XYZ file of C-alpha atoms in Angstrom:
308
model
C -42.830 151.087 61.426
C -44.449 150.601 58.382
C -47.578 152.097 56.437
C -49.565 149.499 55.084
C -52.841 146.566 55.748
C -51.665 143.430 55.996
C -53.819 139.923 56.332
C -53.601 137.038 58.317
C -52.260 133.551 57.528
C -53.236 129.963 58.167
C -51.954 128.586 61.680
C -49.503 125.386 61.485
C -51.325 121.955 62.381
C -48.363 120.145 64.471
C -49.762 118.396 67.240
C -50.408 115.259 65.231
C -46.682 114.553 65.143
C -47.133 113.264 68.382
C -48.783 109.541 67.169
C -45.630 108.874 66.293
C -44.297 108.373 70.286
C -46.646 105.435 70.563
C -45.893 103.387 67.469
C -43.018 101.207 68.207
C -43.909 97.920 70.169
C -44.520 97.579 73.855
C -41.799 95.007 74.615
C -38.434 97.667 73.667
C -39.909 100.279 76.322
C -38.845 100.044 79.968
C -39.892 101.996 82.668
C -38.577 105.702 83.137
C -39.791 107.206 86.567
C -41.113 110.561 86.647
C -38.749 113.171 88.924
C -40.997 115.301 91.347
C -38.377 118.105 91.093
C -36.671 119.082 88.007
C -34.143 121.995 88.314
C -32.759 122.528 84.827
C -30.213 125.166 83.108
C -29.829 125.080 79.788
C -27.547 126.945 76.624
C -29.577 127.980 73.441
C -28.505 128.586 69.628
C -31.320 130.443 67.598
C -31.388 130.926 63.457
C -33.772 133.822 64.211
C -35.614 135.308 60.721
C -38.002 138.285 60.960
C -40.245 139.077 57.795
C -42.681 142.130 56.971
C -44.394 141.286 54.046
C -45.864 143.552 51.031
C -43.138 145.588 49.731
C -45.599 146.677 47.260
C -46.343 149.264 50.313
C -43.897 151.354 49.345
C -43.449 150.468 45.416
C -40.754 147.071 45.673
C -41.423 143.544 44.888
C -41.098 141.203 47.785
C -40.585 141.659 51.612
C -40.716 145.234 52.720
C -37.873 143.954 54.987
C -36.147 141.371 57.323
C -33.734 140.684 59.995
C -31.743 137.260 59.831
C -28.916 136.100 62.262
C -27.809 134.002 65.165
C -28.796 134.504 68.948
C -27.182 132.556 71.682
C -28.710 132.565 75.281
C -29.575 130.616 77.899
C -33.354 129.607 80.235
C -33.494 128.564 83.753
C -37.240 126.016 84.624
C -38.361 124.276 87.306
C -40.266 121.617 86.377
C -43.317 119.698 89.736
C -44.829 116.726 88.903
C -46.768 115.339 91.789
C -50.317 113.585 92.094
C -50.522 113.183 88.251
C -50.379 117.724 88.500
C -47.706 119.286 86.232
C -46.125 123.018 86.652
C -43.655 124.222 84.840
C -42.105 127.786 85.173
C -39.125 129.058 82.428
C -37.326 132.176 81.797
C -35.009 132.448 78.247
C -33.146 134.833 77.243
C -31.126 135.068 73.664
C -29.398 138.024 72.083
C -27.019 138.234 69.414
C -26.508 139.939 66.025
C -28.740 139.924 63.199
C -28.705 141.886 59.139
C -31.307 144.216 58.580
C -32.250 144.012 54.770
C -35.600 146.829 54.106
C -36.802 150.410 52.336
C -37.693 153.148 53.520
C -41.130 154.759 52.984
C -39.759 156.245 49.144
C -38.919 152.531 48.371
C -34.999 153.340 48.549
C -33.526 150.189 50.047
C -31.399 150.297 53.042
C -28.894 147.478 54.656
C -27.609 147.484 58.029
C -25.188 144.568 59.433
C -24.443 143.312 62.605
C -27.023 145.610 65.116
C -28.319 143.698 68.290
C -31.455 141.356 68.737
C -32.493 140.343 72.075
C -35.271 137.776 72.544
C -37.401 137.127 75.888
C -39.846 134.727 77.445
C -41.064 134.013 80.735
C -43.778 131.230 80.868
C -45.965 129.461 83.273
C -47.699 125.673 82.313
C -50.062 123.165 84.197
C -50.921 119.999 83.108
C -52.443 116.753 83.940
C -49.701 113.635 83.486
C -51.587 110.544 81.888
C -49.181 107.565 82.120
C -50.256 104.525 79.806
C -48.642 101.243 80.738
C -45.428 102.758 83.068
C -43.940 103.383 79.862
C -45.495 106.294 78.363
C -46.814 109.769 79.811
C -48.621 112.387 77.915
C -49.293 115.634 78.981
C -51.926 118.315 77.767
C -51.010 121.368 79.428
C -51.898 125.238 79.095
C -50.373 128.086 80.214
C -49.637 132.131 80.202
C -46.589 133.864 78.940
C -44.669 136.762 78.262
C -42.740 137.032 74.951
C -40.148 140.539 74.090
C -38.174 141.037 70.886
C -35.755 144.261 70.366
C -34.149 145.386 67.889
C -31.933 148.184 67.473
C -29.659 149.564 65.033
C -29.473 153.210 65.608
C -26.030 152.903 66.307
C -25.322 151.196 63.488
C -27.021 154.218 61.394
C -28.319 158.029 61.755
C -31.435 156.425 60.005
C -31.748 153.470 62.257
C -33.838 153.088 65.478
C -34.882 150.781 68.451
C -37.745 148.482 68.686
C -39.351 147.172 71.741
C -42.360 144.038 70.765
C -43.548 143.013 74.090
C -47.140 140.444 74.088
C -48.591 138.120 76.110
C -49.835 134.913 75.155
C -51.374 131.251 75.976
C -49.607 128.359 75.227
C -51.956 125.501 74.690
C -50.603 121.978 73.717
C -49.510 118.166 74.312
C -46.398 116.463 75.775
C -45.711 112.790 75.116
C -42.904 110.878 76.110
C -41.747 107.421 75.908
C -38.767 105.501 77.497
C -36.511 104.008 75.361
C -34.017 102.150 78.262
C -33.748 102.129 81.603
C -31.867 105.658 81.119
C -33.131 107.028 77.759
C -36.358 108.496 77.059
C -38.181 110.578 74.077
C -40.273 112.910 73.744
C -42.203 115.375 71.409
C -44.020 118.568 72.677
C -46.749 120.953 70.431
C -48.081 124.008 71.167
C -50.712 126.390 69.886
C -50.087 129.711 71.397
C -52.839 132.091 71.842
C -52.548 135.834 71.190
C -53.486 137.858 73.859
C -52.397 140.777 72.504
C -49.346 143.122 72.841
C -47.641 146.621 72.286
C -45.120 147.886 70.023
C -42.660 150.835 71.219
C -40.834 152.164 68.023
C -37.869 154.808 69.338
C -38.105 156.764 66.108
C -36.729 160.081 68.527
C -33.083 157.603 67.713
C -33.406 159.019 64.223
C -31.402 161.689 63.531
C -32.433 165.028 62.941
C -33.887 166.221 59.609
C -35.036 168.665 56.945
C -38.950 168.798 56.643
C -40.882 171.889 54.866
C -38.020 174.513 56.101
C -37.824 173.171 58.887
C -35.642 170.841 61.386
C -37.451 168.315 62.966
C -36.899 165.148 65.035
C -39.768 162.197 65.494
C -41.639 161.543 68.589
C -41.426 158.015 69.803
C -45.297 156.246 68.807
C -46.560 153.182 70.506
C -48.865 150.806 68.578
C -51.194 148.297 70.179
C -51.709 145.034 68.567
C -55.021 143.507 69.619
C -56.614 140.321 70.719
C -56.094 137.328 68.473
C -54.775 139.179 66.210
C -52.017 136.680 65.891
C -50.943 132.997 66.414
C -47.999 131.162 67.813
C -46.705 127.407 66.735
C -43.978 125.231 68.092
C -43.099 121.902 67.870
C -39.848 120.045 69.452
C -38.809 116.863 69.932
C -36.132 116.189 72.645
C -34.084 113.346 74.055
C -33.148 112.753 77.363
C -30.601 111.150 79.259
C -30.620 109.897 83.197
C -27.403 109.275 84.987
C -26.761 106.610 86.824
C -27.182 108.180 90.018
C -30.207 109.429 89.294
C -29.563 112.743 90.374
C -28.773 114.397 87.209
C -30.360 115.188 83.424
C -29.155 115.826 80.262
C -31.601 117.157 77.421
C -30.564 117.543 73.491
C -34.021 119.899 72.226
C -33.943 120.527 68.975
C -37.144 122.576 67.821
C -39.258 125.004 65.029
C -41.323 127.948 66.773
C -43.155 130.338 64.080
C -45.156 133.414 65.378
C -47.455 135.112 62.567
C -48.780 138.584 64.088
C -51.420 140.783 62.137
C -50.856 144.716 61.495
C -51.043 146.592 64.787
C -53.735 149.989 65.317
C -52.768 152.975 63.782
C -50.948 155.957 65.379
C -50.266 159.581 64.189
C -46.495 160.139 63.525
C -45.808 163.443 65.441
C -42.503 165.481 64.317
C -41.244 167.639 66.969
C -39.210 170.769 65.880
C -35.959 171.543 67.463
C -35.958 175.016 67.532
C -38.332 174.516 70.317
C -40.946 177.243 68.949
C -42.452 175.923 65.869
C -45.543 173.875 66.256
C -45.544 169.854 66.271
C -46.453 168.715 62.844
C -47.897 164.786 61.946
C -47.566 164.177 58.236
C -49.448 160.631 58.421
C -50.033 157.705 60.533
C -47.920 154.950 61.004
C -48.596 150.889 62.287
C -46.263 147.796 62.510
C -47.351 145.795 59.402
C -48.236 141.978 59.496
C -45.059 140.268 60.484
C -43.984 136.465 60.854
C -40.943 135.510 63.422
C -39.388 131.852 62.637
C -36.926 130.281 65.379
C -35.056 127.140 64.561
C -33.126 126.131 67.297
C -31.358 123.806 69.847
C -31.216 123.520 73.189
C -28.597 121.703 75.658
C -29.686 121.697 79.413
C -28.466 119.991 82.490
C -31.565 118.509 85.149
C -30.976 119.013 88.807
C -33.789 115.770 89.312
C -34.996 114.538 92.820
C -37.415 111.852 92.678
């Protein structure tokens, strides 16, 4: 939670990068089939860095905080290409640790090391395969998905809480891919993801209790709603991949950028509950979740289950 306006930023123009897949000469390609079933399980590694912006809010230079670490995971897809049609379903999960570096509301900073950060997504695509000359395919595609971030260090500190960011979006972008050999093949994928909109459940009842006008209180959880378009996704990848001999199995190395850029959220009255149980409720102000940017580099390894 935070208590201050924040703006919105310029999305990232990627999708260009994807000239580059039809460049090289006609003659080094050879034809790479298409599998009509693609089965794949895959590891992750994610350099995951949260930023909230405008430290100025509470009387600081710079961010008013951030989160940096690793997350490890894994995603399960399914992959149908049939009739020139393209579906694609994924689930991913990451967690891992990450440092929390912020201030609180009086500008005091506070650190916290080592608390968990879990990451979600569960998407849906369709597309339409366009294959140019056997040896290239691109694919525009668009989709719907669900993205979820938590965070939680209460356990890590009395002044610490969990965070539940849950939205849903539209991924809207290109696929191109070009065969290198008779086993290799490259690719590049970009995405513009639309923001449908999403809510933000901030636990601040994990707090521990406290000292307000002669009184002890504790804080009522608040859920914020962030709206329509008030954000924007980006990711770009490029990814090679390798088919066995047999032609029964996949390997993909992914390596990729994916930068989300969400605007402040509504405003909520922060409610503090006494704990004698008799006093009345008090709400000293309102509180939002500021502008925010989320940047994932990462890699992934996965293993194609392929039938053709």
């Amino acid at each position: 939670m935070a208590w201050q306006r924040q703006n919105l930023v310029r999305p990232l123009l990627i999708a260009v990068l994807s000239i580059f897949i039809f460049i090289a000469p006609k003659s080094i390609f050879a034809a790479n089939p298409i599998p009509v079933h693609d089965l794949a399980i895959g590891v992750n590694c994610v350099s995951f860095h949260y930023t909230e912006p405008n430290g100025e809010a509470v009387g600081v230079a710079g961010d008013l905080m951030k989160e940096d670490g690793t997350l490890y995971g894994g995603e399960i897809t399914y992959t149908f290409h049939k009739n020139s049609l393209m579906q694609h379903i994924s689930i991913e999960y990451c967690e891992g640790k990450v440092d929390y570096d912020g201030h609180y509301t009086d500008g005091t900073p506070v650190e916290i090391a080592d608390f968990k950060d879990q990451m979600a997504n569960a998407r849906y695509l369709a597309g339409h395969d366009f294959i140019i000359s056997g040896e290239h395919r691109i694919t525009p595609f668009l989709g719907i998905a669900c993205r979820y971030l938590n965070d939680d260090g209460h356990k890590k500190s009395t002044a610490a809480y969990e965070r539940e960011i849950s939205s849903v979006y539209s991924p809207i972008g290109l696929e191109a891919t070009s065969s290198i050999s008779e086993d290799w093949s490259l690719g590049i994928r970009a995405e513009y993801d639309l923001f449908w909109g999403g809510e933000v459940k901030t636990h601040l009842s994990d707090i521990a209790p406290f000292t307000y006008e002669g009184g002890t209180y504790i804080y009522k959880d608040v859920k914020n709603r962030q709206d329509a378009f008030d954000g924007r996704g980006t990711r770009v990848s490029l990814f090679f991949r390798c088919l066995t001999k047999g032609k029964s199995f996949a390997y993909t190395i992914e390596p990729y950028l994916w930068d989300w850029r969400i605007n402040h959220s509504n405003k909520k009255a922060v409610v503090l509950i006494p704990v004698d149980g008799v006093s009345e409720p008090l709400s000293p102000g309102l509180g939002y979740e500021p502008k925010n940017r989320t940047r994932i580099y990462g890699v992934k390894f996965t293993l194609h289950f392929v039938r053709f």
